[in-house]
mmCIF file of C-alpha atoms and ligand atoms in Angstrom:
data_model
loop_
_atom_site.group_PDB
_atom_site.id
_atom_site.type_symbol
_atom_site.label_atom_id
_atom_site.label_comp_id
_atom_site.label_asym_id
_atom_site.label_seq_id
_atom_site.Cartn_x
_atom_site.Cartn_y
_atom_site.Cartn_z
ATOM 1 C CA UNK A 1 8.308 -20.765 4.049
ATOM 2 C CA UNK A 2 5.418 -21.283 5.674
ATOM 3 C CA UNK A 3 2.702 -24.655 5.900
ATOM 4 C CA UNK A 4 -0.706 -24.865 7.244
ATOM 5 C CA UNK A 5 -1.889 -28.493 7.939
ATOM 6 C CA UNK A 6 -5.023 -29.700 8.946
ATOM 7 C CA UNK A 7 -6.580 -32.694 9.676
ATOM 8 C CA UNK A 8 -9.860 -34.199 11.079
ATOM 9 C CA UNK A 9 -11.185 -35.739 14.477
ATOM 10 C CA UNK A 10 -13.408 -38.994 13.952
ATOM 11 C CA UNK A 11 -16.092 -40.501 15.485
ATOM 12 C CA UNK A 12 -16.270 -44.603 15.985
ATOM 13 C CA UNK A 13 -19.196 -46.445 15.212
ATOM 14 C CA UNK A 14 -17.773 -49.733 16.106
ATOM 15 C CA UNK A 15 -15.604 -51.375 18.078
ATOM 16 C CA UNK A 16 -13.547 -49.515 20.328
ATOM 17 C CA UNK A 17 -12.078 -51.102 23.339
ATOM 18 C CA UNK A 18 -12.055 -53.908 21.035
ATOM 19 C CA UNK A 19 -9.785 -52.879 18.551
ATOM 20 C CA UNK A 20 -6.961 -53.075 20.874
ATOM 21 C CA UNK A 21 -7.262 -56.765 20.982
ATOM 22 C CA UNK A 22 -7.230 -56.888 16.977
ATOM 23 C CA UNK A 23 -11.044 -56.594 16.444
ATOM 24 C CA UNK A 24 -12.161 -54.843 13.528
ATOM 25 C CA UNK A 25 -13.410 -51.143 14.271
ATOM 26 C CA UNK A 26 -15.653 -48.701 11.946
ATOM 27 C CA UNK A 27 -14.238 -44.805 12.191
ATOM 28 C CA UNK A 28 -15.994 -42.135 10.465
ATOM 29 C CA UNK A 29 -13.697 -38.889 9.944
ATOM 30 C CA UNK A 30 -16.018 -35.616 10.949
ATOM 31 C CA UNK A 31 -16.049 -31.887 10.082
ATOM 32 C CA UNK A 32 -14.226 -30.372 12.614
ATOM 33 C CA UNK A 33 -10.416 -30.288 12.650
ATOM 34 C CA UNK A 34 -7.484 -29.422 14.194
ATOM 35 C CA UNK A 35 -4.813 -26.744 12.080
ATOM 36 C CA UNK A 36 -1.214 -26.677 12.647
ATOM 37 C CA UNK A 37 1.136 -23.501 11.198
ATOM 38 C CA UNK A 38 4.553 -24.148 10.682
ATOM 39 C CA UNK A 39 7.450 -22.353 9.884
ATOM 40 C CA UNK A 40 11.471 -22.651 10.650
ATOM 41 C CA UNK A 41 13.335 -20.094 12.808
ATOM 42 C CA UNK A 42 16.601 -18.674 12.270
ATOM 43 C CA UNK A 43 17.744 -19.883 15.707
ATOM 44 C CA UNK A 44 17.172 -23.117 17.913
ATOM 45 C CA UNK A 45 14.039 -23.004 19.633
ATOM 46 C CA UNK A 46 10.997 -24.864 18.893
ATOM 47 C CA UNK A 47 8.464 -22.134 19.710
ATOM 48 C CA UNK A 48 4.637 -23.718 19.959
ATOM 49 C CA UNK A 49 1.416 -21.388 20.959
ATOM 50 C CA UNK A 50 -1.572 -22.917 21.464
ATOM 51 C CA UNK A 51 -4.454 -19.958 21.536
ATOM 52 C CA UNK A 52 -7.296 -22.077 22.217
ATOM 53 C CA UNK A 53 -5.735 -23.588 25.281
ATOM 54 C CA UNK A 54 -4.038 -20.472 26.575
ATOM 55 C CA UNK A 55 -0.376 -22.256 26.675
ATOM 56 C CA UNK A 56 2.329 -20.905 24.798
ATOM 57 C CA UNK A 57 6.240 -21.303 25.111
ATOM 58 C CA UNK A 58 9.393 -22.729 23.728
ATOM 59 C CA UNK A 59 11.552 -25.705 24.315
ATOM 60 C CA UNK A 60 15.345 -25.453 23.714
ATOM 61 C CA UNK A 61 17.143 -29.234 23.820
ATOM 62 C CA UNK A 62 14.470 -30.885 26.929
ATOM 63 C CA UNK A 63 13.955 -27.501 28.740
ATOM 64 C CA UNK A 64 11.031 -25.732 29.055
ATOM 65 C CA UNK A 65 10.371 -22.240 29.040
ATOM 66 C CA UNK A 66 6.700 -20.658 29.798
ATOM 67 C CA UNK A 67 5.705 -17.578 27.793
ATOM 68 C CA UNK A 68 1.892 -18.357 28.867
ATOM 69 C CA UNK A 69 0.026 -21.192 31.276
ATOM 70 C CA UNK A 70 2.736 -21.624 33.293
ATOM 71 C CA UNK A 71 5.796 -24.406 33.825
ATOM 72 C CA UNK A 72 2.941 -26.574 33.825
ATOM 73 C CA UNK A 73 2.515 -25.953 30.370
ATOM 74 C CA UNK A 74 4.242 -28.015 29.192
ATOM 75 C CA UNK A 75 2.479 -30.914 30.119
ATOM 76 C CA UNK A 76 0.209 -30.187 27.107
ATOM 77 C CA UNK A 77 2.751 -28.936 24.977
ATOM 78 C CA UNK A 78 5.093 -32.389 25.355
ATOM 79 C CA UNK A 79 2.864 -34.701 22.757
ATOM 80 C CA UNK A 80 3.515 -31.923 20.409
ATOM 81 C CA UNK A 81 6.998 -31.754 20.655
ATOM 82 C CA UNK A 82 7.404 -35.247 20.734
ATOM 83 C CA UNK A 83 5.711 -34.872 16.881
ATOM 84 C CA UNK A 84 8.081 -32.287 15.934
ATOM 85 C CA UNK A 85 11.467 -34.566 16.908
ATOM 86 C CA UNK A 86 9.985 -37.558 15.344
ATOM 87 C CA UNK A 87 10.646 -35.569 11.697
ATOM 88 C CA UNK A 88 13.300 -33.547 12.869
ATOM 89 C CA UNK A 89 15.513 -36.340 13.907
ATOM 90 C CA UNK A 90 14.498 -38.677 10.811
ATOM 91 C CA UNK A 91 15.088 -35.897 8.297
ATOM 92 C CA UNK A 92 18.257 -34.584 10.355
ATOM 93 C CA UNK A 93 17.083 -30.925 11.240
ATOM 94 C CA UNK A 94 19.017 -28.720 13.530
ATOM 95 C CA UNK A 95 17.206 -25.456 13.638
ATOM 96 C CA UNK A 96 13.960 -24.345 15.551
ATOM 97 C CA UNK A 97 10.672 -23.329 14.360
ATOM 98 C CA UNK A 98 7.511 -21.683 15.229
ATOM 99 C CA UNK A 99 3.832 -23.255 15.522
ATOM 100 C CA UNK A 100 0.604 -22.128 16.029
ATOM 101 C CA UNK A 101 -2.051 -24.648 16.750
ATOM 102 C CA UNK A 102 -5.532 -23.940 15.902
ATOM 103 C CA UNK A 103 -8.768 -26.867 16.728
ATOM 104 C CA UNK A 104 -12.771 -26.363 16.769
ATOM 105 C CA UNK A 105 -12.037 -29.821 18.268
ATOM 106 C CA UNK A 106 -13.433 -30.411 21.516
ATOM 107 C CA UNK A 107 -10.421 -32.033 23.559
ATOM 108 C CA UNK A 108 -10.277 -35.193 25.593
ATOM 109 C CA UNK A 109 -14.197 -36.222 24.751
ATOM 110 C CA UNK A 110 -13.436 -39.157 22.516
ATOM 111 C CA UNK A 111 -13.060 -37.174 19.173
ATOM 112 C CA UNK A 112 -9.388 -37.796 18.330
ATOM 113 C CA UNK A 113 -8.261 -33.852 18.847
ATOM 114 C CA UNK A 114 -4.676 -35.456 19.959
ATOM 115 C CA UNK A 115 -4.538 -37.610 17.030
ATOM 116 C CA UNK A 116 -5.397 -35.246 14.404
ATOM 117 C CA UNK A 117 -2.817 -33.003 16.263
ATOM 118 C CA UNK A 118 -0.130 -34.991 15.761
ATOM 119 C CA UNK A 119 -0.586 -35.840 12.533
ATOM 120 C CA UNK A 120 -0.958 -32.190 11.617
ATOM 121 C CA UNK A 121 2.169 -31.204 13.242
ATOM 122 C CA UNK A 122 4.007 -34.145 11.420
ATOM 123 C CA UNK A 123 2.842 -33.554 8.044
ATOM 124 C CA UNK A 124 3.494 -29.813 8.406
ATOM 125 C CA UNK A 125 6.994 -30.283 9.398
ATOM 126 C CA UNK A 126 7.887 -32.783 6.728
ATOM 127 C CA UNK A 127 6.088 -29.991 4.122
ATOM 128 C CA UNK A 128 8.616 -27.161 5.596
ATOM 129 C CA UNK A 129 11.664 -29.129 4.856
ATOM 130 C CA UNK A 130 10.547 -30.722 1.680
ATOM 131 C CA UNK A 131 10.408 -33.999 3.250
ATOM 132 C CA UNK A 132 8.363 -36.380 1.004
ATOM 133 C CA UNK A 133 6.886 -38.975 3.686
ATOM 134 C CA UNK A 134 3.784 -41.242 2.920
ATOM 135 C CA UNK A 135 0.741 -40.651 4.194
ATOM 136 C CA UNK A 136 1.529 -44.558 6.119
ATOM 137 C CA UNK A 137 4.647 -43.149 7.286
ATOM 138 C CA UNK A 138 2.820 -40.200 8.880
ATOM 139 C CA UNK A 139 1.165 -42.019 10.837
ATOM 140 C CA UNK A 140 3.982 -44.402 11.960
ATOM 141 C CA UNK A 141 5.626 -40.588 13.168
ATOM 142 C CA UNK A 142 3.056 -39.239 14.903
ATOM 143 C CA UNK A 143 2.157 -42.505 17.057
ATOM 144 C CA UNK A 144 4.940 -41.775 19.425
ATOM 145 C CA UNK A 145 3.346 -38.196 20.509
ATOM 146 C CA UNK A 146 -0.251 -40.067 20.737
ATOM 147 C CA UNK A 147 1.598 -42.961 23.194
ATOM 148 C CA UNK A 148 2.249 -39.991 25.553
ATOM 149 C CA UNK A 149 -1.153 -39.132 25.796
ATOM 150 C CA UNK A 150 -2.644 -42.241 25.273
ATOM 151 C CA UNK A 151 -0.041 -45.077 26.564
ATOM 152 C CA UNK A 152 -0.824 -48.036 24.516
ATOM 153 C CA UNK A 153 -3.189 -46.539 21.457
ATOM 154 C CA UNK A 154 -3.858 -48.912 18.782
ATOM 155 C CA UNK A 155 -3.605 -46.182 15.941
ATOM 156 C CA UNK A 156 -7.073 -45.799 14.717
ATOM 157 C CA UNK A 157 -7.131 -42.241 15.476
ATOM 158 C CA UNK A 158 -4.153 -41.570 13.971
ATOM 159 C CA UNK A 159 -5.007 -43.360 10.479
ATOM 160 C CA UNK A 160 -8.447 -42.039 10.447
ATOM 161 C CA UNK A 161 -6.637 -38.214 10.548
ATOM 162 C CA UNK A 162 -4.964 -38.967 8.168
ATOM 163 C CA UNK A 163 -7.073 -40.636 5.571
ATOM 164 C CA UNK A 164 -10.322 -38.728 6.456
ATOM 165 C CA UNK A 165 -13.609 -41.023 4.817
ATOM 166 C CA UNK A 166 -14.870 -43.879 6.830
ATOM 167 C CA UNK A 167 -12.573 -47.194 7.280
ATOM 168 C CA UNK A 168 -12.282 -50.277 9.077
ATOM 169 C CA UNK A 169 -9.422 -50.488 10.880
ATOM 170 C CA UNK A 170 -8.122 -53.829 12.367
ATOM 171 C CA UNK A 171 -4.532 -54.493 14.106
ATOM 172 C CA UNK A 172 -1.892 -55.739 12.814
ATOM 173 C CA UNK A 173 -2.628 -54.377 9.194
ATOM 174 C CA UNK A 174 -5.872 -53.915 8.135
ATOM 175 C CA UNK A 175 -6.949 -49.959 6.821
ATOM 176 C CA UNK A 176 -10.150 -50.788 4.525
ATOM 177 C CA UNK A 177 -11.231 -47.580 3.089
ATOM 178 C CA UNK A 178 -14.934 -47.772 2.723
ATOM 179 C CA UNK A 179 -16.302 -46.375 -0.572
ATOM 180 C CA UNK A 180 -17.716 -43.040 -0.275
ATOM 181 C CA UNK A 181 -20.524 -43.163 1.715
ATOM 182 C CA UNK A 182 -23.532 -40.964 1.549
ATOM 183 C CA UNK A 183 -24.006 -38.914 4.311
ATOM 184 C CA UNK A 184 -24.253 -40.702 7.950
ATOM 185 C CA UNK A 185 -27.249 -38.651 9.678
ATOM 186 C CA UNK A 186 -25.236 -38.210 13.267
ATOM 187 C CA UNK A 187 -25.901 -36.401 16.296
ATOM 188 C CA UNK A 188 -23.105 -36.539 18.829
ATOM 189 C CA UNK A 189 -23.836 -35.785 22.850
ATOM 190 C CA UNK A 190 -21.335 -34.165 25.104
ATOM 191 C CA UNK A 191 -21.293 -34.967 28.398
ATOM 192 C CA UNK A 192 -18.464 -32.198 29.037
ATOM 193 C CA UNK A 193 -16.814 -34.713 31.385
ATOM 194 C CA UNK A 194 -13.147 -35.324 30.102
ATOM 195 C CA UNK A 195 -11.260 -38.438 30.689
ATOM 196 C CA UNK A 196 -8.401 -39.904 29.933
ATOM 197 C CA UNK A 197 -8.390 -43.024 27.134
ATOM 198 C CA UNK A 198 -4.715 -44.370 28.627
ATOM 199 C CA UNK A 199 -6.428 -44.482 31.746
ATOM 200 C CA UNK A 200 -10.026 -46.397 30.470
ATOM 201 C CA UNK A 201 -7.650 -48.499 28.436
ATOM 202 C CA UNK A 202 -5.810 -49.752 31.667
ATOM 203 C CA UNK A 203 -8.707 -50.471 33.241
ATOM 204 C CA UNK A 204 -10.535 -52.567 30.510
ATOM 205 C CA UNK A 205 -6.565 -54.292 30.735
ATOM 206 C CA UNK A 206 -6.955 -54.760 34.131
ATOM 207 C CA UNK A 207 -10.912 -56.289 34.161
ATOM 208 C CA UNK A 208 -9.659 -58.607 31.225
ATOM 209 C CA UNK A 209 -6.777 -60.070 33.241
ATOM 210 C CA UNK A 210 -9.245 -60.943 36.357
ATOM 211 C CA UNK A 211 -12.550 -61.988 34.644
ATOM 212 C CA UNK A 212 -12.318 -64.613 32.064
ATOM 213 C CA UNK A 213 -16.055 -63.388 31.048
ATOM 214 C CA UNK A 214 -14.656 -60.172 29.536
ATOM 215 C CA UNK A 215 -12.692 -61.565 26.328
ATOM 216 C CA UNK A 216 -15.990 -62.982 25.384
ATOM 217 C CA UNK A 217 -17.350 -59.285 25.878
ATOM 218 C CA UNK A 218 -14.663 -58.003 23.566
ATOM 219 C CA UNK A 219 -15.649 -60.770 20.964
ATOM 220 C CA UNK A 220 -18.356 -59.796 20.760
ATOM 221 C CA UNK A 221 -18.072 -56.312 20.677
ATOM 222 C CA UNK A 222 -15.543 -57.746 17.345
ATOM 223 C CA UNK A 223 -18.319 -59.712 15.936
ATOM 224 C CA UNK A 224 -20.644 -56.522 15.873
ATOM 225 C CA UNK A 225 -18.428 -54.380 14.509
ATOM 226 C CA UNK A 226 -18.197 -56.217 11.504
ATOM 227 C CA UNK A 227 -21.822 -56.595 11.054
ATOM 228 C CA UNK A 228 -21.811 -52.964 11.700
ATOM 229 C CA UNK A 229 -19.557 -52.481 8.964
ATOM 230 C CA UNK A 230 -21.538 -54.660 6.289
ATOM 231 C CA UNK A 231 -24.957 -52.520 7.461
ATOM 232 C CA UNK A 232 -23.064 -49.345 7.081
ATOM 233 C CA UNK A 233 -21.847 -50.310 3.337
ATOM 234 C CA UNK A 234 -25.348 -51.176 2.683
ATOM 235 C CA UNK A 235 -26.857 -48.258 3.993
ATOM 236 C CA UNK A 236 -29.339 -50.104 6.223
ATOM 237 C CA UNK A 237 -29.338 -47.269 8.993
ATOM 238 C CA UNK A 238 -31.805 -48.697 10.968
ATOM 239 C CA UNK A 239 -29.495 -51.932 11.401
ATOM 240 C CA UNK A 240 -26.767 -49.665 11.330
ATOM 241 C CA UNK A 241 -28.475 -48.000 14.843
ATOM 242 C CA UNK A 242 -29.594 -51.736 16.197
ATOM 243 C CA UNK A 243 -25.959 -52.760 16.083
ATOM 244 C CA UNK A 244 -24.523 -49.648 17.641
ATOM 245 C CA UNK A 245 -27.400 -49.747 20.367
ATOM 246 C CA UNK A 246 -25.616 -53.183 21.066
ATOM 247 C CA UNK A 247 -21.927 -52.104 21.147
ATOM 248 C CA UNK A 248 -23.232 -49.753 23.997
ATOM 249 C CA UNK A 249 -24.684 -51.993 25.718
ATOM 250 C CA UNK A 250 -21.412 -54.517 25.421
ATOM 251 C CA UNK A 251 -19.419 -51.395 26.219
ATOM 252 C CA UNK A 252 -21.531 -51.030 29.361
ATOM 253 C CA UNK A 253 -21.013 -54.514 30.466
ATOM 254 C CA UNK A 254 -16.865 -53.443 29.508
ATOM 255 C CA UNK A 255 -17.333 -51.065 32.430
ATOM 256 C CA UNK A 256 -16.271 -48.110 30.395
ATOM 257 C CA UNK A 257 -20.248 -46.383 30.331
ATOM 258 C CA UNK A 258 -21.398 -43.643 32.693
ATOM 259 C CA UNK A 259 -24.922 -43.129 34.038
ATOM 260 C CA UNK A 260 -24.327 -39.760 31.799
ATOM 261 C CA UNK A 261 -23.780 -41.674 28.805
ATOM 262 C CA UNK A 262 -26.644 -43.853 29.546
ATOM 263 C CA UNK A 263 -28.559 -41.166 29.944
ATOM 264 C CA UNK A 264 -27.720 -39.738 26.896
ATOM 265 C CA UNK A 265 -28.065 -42.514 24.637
ATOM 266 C CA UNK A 266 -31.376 -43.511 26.502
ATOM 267 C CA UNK A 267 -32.651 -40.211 25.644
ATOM 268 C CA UNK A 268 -31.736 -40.057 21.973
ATOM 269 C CA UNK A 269 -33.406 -43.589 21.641
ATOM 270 C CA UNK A 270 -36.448 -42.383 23.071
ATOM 271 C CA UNK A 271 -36.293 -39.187 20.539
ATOM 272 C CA UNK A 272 -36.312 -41.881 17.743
ATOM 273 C CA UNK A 273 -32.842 -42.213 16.948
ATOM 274 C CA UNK A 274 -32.041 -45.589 15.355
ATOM 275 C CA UNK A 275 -29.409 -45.949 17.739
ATOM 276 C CA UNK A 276 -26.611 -44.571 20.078
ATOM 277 C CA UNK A 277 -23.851 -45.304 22.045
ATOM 278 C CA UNK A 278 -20.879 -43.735 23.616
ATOM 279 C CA UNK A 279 -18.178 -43.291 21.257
ATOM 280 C CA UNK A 280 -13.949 -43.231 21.437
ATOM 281 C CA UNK A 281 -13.208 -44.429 25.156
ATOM 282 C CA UNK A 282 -15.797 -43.639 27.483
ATOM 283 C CA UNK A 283 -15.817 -42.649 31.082
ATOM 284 C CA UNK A 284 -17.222 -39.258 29.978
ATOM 285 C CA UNK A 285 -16.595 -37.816 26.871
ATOM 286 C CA UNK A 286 -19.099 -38.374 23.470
ATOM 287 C CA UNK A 287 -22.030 -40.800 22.464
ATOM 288 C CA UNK A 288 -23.108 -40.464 19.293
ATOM 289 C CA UNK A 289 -26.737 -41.002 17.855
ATOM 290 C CA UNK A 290 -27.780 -42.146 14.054
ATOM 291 C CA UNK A 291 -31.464 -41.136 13.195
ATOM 292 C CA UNK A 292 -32.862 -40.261 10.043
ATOM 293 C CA UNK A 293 -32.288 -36.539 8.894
ATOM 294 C CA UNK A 294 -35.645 -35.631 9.670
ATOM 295 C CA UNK A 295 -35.118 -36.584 13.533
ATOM 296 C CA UNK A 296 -31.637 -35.097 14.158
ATOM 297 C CA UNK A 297 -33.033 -32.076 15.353
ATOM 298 C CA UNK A 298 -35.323 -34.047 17.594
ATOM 299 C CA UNK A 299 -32.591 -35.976 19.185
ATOM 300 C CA UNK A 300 -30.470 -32.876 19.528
ATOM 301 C CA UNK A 301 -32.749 -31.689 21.731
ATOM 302 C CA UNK A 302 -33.447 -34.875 23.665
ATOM 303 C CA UNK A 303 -29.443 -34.613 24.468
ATOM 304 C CA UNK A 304 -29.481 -30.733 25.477
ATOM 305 C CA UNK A 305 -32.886 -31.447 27.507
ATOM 306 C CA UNK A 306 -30.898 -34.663 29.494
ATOM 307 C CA UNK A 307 -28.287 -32.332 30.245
ATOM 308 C CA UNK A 308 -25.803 -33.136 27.664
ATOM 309 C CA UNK A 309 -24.129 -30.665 24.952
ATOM 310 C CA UNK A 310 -25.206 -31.737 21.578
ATOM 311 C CA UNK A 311 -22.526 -30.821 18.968
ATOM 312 C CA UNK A 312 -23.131 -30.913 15.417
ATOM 313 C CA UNK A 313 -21.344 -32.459 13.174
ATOM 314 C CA UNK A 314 -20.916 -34.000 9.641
ATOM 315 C CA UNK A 315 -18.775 -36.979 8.009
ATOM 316 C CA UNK A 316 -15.994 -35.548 6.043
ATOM 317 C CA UNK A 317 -14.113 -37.223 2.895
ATOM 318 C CA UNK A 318 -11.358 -35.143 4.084
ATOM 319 C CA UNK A 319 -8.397 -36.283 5.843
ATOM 320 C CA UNK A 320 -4.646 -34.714 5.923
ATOM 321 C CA UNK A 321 -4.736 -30.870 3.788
ATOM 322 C CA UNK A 322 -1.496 -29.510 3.376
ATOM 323 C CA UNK A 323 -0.847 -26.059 2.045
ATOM 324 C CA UNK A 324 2.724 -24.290 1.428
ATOM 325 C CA UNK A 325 2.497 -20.280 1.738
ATOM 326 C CA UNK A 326 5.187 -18.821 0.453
HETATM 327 O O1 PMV B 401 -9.043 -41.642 22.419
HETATM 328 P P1 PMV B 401 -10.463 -42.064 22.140
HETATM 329 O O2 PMV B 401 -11.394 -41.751 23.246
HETATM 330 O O3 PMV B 401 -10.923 -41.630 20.810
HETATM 331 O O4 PMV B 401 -10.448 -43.678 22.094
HETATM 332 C C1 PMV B 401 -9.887 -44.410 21.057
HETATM 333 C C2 PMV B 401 -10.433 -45.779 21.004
HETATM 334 C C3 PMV B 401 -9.885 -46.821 21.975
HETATM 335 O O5 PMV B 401 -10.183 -48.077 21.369
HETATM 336 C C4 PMV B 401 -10.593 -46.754 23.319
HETATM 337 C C5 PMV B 401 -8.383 -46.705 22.197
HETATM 338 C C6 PMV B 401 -7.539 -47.035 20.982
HETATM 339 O O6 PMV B 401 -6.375 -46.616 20.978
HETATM 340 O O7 PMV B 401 -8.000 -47.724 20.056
#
């Protein structure tokens, strides 16, 4: 039998950085995903292709072998095989499989593509073997593959892929679903400059531990978020793009900005969004804009024209879609 799952990236509004330290954080899921196809083999090998990436190969016990991209490879392929053993060893499966891994995802740009990957390969593999896991307990499985990528990751990514909607998400336990929301006008901005979160993560560690100044930075960064979140619920967009204007500018002071991002969100202001900031970790990757709809395509232009790649995108009520073919 066969399974296709899918699930979303996200975009944060609030709070990253933050949210590591147990402030509250505002995730929005998004329309572009990340599809995983699964099905058992008669034999041992876990078999994983990744088309978009031009890596495929297969991994019997630890070893490694390249069919595509290289011994290298498997540097890519490792989170996802991490995923697979998390349910194999839980529900006690011996035999291989084969996976195909499909994302219009851009990767390492602050949209959760690993996440949403892990959680897709999780949920597919419990589908194959009948496996009846919680949607909580999906996301307890698929944080191990999302601490090799990510080292210490405080799980919003991972919940938000799962759940799909819009929540607030605050260490150790808080996952407040926020009622459907209409439509949040966004525009995001590419910078096309990857980065790794682990690595911004460990250096926001690092400033923390030698500058008193930057837990109050993080506070704050807390303290908007949740103001964020009650401006969001009441639809006030133009407070909604005040606050997140803010958050950048307390990310900035986090040291996580680039003059690209600046840029960017400087830009978008000046095209009349309501606000903008750099979203997921920083150091490259995403900001994202909220105008009105009138002035998206406005600010999508004020991105492409300041050299960034303007990607467009919707929020998405969808989170984790599993399908069984026979
Ligand atoms: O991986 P990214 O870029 O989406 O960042 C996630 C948000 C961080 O707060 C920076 C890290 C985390 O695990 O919460």
């Amino acid at each position: 039998m066969r399974v296709r799952a899918s699930a979303p990236g996200k975009v944060i509004l609030f709070g990253e950085h933050s949210v590591v330290y147990r402030g509250p954080a505002v995730v929005l899921a998004i329309d572009r995903r990340v599809e995983v196809s699964a099905e058992p083999r008669n034999d041992t090998k876990i078999c994983i292709t990744t088309p978009d990436i031009g890596i495929s190969g297969y991994y019997e016990g630890q070893r490694y072998y390249p069919v595509s991209g290289g011994e290298t490879g498997s540097q890519h392929l490792r989170p996802i095989l991490a995923a697979c053993r998390s349910v194999m060893d839980l529900l006690q499966i011996e035999s291989g499989l084969d996976l195909r891994v499909n994302s219009d995802l851009p990767m390492a740009v602050g949209l959760g593509s690993s996440a949403a990957l892990s959680v897709a390969v999780v949920a597919a593999l419990d589908a194959v073997w009948d496996g009846k896991l919680s949607v909580e307990r999906i996301v307890e499985l698929s944080m191990p593959s999302e601490r090799i990528v990510h080292g210490t990751p405080s799980g919003i990514d991972n919940t938000i892929a799962a759940f799909g909607g819009g929540l607030v998400y605050e260490l150790p336990r808080r996952v407040e679903r926020l009622p459907d929301l209409d439509e949040v006008p966004l525009v995001l901005g590419n910078t096309g400059v990857r980065r790794s979160t682990g690595k911004l993560v460990a250096w926001v560690k690092n400033f923390k531990e030698r500058n008193s100044s930057v837990e109050k930075v993080i506070d704050a960064i807390a303290y908007v978020a949740e103001q964020g979140r009650d401006a969001l619920l009441e639809a006030d967009m133009k407070r909604v793009g005040e606050l997140m204007s803010m958050n950048h500018g307390l990310l900035w002071a986090l040291g996580v900005s680039t003059p690209d991002l600046d840029r960017l969100v400087s830009s978008s202001l000046r095209a009349g969004a309501y606000g903008a900031k750099l979203t997921g970790a920083g150091g490259g990757g995403c900001m994202v804009a909220v105008s009105t709809k009138a002035r998206q395509a406005a600010v999508s232009k004020a991105i492409e024209r300041s050299g960034g790649y303007p990607l467009s995108v919707k929020t998405s009520k969808k989170g984790l879609l599993v399908q069984k073919e026979p």
